[in-house]
mmCIF file of C-alpha atoms in Angstrom:
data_model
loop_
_atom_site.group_PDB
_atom_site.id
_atom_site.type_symbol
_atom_site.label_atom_id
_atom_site.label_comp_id
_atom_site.label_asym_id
_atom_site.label_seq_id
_atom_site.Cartn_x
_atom_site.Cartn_y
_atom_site.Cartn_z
ATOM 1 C CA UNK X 1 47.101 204.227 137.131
ATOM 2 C CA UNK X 2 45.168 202.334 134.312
ATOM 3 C CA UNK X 3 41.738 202.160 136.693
ATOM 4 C CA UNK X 4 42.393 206.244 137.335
ATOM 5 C CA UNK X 5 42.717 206.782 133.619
ATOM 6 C CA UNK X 6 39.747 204.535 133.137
ATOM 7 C CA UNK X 7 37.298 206.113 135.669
ATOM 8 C CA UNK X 8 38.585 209.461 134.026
ATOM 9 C CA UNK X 9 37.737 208.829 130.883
ATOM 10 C CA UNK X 10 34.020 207.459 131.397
ATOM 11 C CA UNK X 11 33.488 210.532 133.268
ATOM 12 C CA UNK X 12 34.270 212.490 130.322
ATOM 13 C CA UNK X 13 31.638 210.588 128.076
ATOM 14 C CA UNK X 14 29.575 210.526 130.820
ATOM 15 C CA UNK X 15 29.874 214.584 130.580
ATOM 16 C CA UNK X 16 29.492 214.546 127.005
ATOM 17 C CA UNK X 17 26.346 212.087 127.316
ATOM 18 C CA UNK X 18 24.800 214.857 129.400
ATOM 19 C CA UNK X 19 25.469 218.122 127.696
ATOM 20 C CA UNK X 20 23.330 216.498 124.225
ATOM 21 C CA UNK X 21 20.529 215.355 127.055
ATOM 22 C CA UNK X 22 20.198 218.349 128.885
ATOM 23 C CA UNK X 23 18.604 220.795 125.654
ATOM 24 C CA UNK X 24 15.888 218.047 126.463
ATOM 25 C CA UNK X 25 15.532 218.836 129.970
ATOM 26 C CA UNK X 26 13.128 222.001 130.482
ATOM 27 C CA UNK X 27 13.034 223.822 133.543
ATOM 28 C CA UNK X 28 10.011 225.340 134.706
ATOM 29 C CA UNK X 29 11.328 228.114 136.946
ATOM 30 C CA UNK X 30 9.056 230.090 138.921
ATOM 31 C CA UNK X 31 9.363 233.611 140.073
ATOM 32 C CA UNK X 32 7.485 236.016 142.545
ATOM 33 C CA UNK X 33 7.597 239.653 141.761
ATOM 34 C CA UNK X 34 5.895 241.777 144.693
ATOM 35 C CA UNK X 35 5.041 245.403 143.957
ATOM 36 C CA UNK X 36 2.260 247.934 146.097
ATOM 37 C CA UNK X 37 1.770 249.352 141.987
ATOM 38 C CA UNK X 38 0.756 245.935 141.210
ATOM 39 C CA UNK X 39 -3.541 246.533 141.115
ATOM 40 C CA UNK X 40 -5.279 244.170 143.676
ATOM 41 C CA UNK X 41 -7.412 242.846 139.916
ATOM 42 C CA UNK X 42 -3.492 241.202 139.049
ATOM 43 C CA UNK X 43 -2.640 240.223 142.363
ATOM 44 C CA UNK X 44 -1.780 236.459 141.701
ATOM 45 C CA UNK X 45 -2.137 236.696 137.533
ATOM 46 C CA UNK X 46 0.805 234.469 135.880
ATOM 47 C CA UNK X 47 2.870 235.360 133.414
ATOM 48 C CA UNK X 48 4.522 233.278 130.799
ATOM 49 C CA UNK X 49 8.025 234.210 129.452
ATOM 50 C CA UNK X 50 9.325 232.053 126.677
ATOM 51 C CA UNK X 51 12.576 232.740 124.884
ATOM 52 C CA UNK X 52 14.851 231.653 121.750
ATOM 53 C CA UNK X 53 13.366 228.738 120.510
ATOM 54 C CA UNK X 54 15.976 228.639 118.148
ATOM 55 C CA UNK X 55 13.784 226.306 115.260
ATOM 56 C CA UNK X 56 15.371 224.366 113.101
ATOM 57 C CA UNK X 57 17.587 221.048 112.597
ATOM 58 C CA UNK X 58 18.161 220.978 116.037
ATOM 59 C CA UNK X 59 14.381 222.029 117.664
ATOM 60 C CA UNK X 60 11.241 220.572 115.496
ATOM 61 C CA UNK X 61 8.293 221.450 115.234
ATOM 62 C CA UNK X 62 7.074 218.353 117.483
ATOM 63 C CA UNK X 63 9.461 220.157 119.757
ATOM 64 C CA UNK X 64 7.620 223.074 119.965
ATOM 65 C CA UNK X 65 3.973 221.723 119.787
ATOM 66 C CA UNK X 66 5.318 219.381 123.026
ATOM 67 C CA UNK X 67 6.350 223.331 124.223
ATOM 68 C CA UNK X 68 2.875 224.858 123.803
ATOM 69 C CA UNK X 69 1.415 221.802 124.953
ATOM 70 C CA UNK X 70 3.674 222.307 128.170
ATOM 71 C CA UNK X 71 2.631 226.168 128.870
ATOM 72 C CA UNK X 72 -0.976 225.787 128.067
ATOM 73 C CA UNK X 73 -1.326 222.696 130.837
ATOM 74 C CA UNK X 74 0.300 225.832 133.023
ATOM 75 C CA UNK X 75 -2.626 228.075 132.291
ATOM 76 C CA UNK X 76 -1.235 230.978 132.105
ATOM 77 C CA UNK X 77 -2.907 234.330 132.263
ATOM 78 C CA UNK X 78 -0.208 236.363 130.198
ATOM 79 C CA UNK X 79 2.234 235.016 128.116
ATOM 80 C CA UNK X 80 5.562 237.220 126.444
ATOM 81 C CA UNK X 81 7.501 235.555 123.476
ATOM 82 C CA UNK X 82 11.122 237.400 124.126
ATOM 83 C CA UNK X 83 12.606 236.084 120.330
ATOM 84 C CA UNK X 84 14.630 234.478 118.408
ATOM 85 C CA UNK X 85 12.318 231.748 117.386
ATOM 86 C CA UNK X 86 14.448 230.744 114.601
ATOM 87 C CA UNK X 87 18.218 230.179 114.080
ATOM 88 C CA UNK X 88 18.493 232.325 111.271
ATOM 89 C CA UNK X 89 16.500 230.095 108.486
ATOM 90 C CA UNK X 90 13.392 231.897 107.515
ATOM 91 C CA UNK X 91 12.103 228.729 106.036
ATOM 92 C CA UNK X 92 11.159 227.731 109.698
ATOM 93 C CA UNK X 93 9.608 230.449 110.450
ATOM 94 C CA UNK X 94 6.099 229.646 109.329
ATOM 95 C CA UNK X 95 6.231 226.439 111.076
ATOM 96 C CA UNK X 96 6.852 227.991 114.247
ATOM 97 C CA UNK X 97 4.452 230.213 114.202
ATOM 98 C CA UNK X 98 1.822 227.808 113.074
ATOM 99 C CA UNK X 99 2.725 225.844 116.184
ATOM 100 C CA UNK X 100 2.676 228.645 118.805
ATOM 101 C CA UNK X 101 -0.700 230.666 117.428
ATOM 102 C CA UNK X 102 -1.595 227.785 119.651
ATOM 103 C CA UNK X 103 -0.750 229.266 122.938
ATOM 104 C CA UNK X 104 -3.440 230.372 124.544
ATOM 105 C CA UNK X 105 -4.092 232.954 127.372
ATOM 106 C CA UNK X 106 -7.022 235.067 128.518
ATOM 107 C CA UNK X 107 -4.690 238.501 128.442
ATOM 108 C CA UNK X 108 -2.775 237.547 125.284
ATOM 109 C CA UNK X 109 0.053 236.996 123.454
ATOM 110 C CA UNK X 110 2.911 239.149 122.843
ATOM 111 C CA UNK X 111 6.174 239.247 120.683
ATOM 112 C CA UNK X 112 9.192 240.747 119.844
ATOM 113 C CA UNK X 113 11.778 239.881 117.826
ATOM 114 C CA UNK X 114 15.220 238.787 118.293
ATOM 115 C CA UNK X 115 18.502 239.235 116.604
ATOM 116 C CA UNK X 116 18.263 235.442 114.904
ATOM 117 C CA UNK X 117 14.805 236.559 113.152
ATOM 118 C CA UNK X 118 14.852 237.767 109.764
ATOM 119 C CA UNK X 119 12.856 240.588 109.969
ATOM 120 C CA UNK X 120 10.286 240.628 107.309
ATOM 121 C CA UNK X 121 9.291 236.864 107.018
ATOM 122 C CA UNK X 122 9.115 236.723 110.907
ATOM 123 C CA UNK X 123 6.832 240.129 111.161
ATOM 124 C CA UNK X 124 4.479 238.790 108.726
ATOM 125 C CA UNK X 125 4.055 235.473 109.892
ATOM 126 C CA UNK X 126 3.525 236.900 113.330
ATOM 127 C CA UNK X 127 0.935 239.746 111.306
ATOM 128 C CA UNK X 128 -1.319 236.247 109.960
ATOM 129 C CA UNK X 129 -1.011 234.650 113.471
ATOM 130 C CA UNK X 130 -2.789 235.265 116.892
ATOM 131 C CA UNK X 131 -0.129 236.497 118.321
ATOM 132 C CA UNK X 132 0.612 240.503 119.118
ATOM 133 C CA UNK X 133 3.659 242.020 117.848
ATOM 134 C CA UNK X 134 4.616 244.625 120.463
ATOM 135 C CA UNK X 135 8.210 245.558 119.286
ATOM 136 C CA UNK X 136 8.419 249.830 119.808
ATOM 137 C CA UNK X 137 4.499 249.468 121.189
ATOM 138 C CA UNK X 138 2.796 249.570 124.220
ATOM 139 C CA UNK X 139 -0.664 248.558 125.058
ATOM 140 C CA UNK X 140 -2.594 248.748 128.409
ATOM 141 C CA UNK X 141 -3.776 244.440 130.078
ATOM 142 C CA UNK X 142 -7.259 245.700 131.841
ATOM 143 C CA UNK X 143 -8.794 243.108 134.094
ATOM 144 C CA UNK X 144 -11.696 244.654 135.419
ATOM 145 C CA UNK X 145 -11.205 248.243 135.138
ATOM 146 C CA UNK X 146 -7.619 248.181 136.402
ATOM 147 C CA UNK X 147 -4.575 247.748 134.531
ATOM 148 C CA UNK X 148 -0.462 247.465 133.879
ATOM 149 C CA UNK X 149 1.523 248.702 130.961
ATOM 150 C CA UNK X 150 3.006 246.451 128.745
ATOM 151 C CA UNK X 151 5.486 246.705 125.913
ATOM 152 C CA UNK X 152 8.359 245.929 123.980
ATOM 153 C CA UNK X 153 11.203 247.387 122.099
ATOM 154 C CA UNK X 154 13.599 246.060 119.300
ATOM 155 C CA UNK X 155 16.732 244.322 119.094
ATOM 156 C CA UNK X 156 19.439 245.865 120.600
ATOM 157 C CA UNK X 157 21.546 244.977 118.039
ATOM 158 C CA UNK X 158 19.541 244.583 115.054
ATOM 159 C CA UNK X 159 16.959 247.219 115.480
ATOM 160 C CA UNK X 160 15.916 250.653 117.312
ATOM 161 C CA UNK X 161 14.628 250.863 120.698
ATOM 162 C CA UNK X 162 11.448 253.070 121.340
ATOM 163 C CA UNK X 163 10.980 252.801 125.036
ATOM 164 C CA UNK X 164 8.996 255.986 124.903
ATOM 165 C CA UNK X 165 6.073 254.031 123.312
ATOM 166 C CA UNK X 166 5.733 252.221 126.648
ATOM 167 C CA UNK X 167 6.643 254.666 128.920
ATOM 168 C CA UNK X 168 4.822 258.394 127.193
ATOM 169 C CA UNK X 169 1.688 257.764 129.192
ATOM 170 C CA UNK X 170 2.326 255.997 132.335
ATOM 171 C CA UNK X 171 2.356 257.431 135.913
ATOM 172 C CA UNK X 172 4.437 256.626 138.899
ATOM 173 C CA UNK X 173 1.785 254.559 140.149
ATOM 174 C CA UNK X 174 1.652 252.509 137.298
ATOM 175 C CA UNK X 175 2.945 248.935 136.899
ATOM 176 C CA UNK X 176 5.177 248.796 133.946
ATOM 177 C CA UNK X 177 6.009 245.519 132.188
ATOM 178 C CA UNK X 178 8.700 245.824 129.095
ATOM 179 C CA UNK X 179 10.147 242.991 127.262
ATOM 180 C CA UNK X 180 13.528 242.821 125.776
ATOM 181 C CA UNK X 181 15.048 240.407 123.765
ATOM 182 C CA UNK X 182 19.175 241.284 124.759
ATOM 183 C CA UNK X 183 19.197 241.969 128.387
ATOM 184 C CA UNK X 184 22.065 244.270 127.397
ATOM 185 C CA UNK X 185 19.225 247.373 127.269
ATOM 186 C CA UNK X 186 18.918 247.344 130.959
ATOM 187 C CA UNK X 187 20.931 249.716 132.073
ATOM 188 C CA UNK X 188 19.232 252.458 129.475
ATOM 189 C CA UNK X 189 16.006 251.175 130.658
ATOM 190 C CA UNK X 190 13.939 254.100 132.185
ATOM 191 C CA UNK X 191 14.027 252.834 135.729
ATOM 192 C CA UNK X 192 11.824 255.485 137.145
ATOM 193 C CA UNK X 193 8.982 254.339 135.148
ATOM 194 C CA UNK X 194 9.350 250.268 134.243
ATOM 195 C CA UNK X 195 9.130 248.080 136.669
ATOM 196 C CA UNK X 196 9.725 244.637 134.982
ATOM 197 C CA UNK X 197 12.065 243.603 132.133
ATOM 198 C CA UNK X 198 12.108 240.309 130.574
ATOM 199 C CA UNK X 199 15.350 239.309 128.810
ATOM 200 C CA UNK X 200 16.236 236.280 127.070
ATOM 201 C CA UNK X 201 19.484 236.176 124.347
ATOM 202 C CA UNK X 202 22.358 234.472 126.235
ATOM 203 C CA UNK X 203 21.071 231.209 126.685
ATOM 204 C CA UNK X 204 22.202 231.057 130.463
ATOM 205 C CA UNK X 205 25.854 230.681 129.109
ATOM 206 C CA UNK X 206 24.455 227.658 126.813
ATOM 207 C CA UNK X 207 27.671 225.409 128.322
ATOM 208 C CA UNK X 208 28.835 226.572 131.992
ATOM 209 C CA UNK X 209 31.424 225.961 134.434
ATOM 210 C CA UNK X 210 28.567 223.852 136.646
ATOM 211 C CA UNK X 211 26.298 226.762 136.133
ATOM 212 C CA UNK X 212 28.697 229.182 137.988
ATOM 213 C CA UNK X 213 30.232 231.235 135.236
ATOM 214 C CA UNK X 214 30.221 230.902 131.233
ATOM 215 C CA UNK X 215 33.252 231.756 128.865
ATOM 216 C CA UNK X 216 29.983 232.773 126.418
ATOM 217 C CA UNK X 217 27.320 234.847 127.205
ATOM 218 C CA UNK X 218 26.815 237.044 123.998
ATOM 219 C CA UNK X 219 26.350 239.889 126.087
ATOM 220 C CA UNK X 220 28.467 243.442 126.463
ATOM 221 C CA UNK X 221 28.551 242.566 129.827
ATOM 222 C CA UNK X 222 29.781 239.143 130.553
ATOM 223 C CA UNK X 223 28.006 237.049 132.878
ATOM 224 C CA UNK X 224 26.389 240.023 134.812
ATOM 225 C CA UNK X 225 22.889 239.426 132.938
ATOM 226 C CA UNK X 226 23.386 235.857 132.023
ATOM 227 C CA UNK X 227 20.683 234.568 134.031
ATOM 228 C CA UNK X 228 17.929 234.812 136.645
ATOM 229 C CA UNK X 229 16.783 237.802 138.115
ATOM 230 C CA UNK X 230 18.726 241.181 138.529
ATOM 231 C CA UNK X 231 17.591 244.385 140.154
ATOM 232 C CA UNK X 232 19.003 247.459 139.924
ATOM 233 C CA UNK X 233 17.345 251.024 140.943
ATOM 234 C CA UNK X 234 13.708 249.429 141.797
ATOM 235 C CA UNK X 235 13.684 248.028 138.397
ATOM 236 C CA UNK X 236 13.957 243.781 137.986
ATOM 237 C CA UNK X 237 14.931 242.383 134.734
ATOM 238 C CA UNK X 238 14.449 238.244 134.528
ATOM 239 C CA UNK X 239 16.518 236.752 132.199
ATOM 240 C CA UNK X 240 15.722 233.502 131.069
ATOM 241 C CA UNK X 241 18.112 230.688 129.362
ATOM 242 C CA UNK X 242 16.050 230.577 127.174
ATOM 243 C CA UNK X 243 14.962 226.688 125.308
ATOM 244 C CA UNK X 244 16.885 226.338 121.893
ATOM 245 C CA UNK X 245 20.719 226.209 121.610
ATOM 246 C CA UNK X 246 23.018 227.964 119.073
ATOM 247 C CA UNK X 247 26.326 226.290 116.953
ATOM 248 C CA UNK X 248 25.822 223.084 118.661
ATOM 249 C CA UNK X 249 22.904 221.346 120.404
ATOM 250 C CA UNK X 250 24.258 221.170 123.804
ATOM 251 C CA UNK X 251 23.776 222.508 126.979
ATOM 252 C CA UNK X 252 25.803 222.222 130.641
ATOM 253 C CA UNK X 253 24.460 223.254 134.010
ATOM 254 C CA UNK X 254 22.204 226.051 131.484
ATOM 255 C CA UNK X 255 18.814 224.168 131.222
ATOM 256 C CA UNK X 256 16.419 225.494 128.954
ATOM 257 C CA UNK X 257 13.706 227.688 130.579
ATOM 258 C CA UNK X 258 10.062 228.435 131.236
ATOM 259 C CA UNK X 259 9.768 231.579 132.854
ATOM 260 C CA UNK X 260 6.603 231.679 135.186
ATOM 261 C CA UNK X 261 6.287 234.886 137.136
ATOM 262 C CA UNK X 262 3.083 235.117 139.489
ATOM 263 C CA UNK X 263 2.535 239.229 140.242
ATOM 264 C CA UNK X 264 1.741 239.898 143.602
ATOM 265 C CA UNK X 265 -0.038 243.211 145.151
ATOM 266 C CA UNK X 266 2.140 244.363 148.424
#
């Protein structure tokens, strides 16, 4: 009985060990999105999606230089920034953004905000960096003469939600690309028209039963969008666990996230 309670009980810190290690341990998850509206001039482009950062006591700076550092050596051709690069401290915010003007990408860099970012600080930091805010915009990627749609709308629960701004000019043979920071949108997403949502927001559940199902995934609809990749009416929405953590800094069977989607003409 004493050995039992004894092998029971260094399993538990063993647990607990784990779930403060694995916020460390970034995944680099790579997805394949096929589409005949994809132009043959993006067939095989890469696209970055990074998600709450979540900066502060419990993410550094040195953190998030090791971060760019990590997507750069990816060379990516695209890269989307889904939010919530803060936890709520605006005094971060310039720090952040100092760190990831440093991405770099021949096609850009694009933002919206999350629910964590205080609005004005974050907007005008992003303003003075190299980075493109895209929140209620859309803007055309041309590679040589062809190109996709790209844009972004605002929080779902902090802000509005312009989809029209993407979606006014576009044509069903168009490749549509809108980014989302609460994957909670989807389902009012224009489905005839985009054709890939990026999501971040629930953190994969943050602590999970063995990555199965979460008791927490801040979203309207429980763990239906709390991670990986959905699709629903010809429409795919990726969402991604995103790399900072929220309350406490621990993760379980959630590992933070690099997104890496490679487009590929069908």
């Amino acid at each position: 009985m004493i050995k039992k309670r004894y092998l029971l009980l260094m399993a538990v810190i063993l647990l607990v060990i784990y779930m403060f290690l694995e916020p460390y341990w970034i995944e680099t998850k790579e997805i394949t999105i096929e589409s005949d509206q994809i132009p043959a001039q993006f067939d095989g482009k890469k696209i970055v999606f990074l998600s709450d950062i979540h900066a502060g006591p419990f993410f550094s700076q040195e953190r998030i230089d090791s971060l760019v550092n990590q997507v750069n050596a990816l060379d990516p051709d695209l890269i989307l920034l889904g939010g919530d690069y803060v936890d709520g401290d605006s005094a971060y915010t310039p720090s952040t953004f100092n760190s990831l003007s440093n991405l770099k990408a021949p096609l850009g860099v694009y933002a919206v905000l999350g629910n964590k970012d205080p609005q004005y600080v974050t907007l005008n930091t992003i303003f003075q960096s190299n980075v493109t805010y895209i929140g209620n915009k859309g803007t055309w990627i041309t590679v040589n003469g062809s190109r996709i749609r790209l844009g972004g709308v605002g929080d779902y629960n902090n802000g509005a939600q312009i989809q029209d701004a993407t979606t006014s000019v576009v044509t069903p043979q168009d490749f549509v690309i809108l980014i989302s920071h609460n994957p909670d949108y989807f389902p009012l997403v224009d489905k005839s028209k985009v054709d890939l949502v990026f999501s971040g927001h629930t953190h994969g559940g943050q602590v999970t039963f063995f990555g199965l199902w979460a008791p927490t995934t801040h979203s309207d609809y429980g763990n239906k969008y709390r991670t990986g990749v959905i699709t629903e009416d010809n429409s795919t929405l990726i969402v991604s666990n995103g790399l900072g953590t929220t309350i406490l800094p621990v993760r379980f069977f959630a590992r933070p996230q690099i997104i890496v989607v490679t487009l590929k003409k069908t």
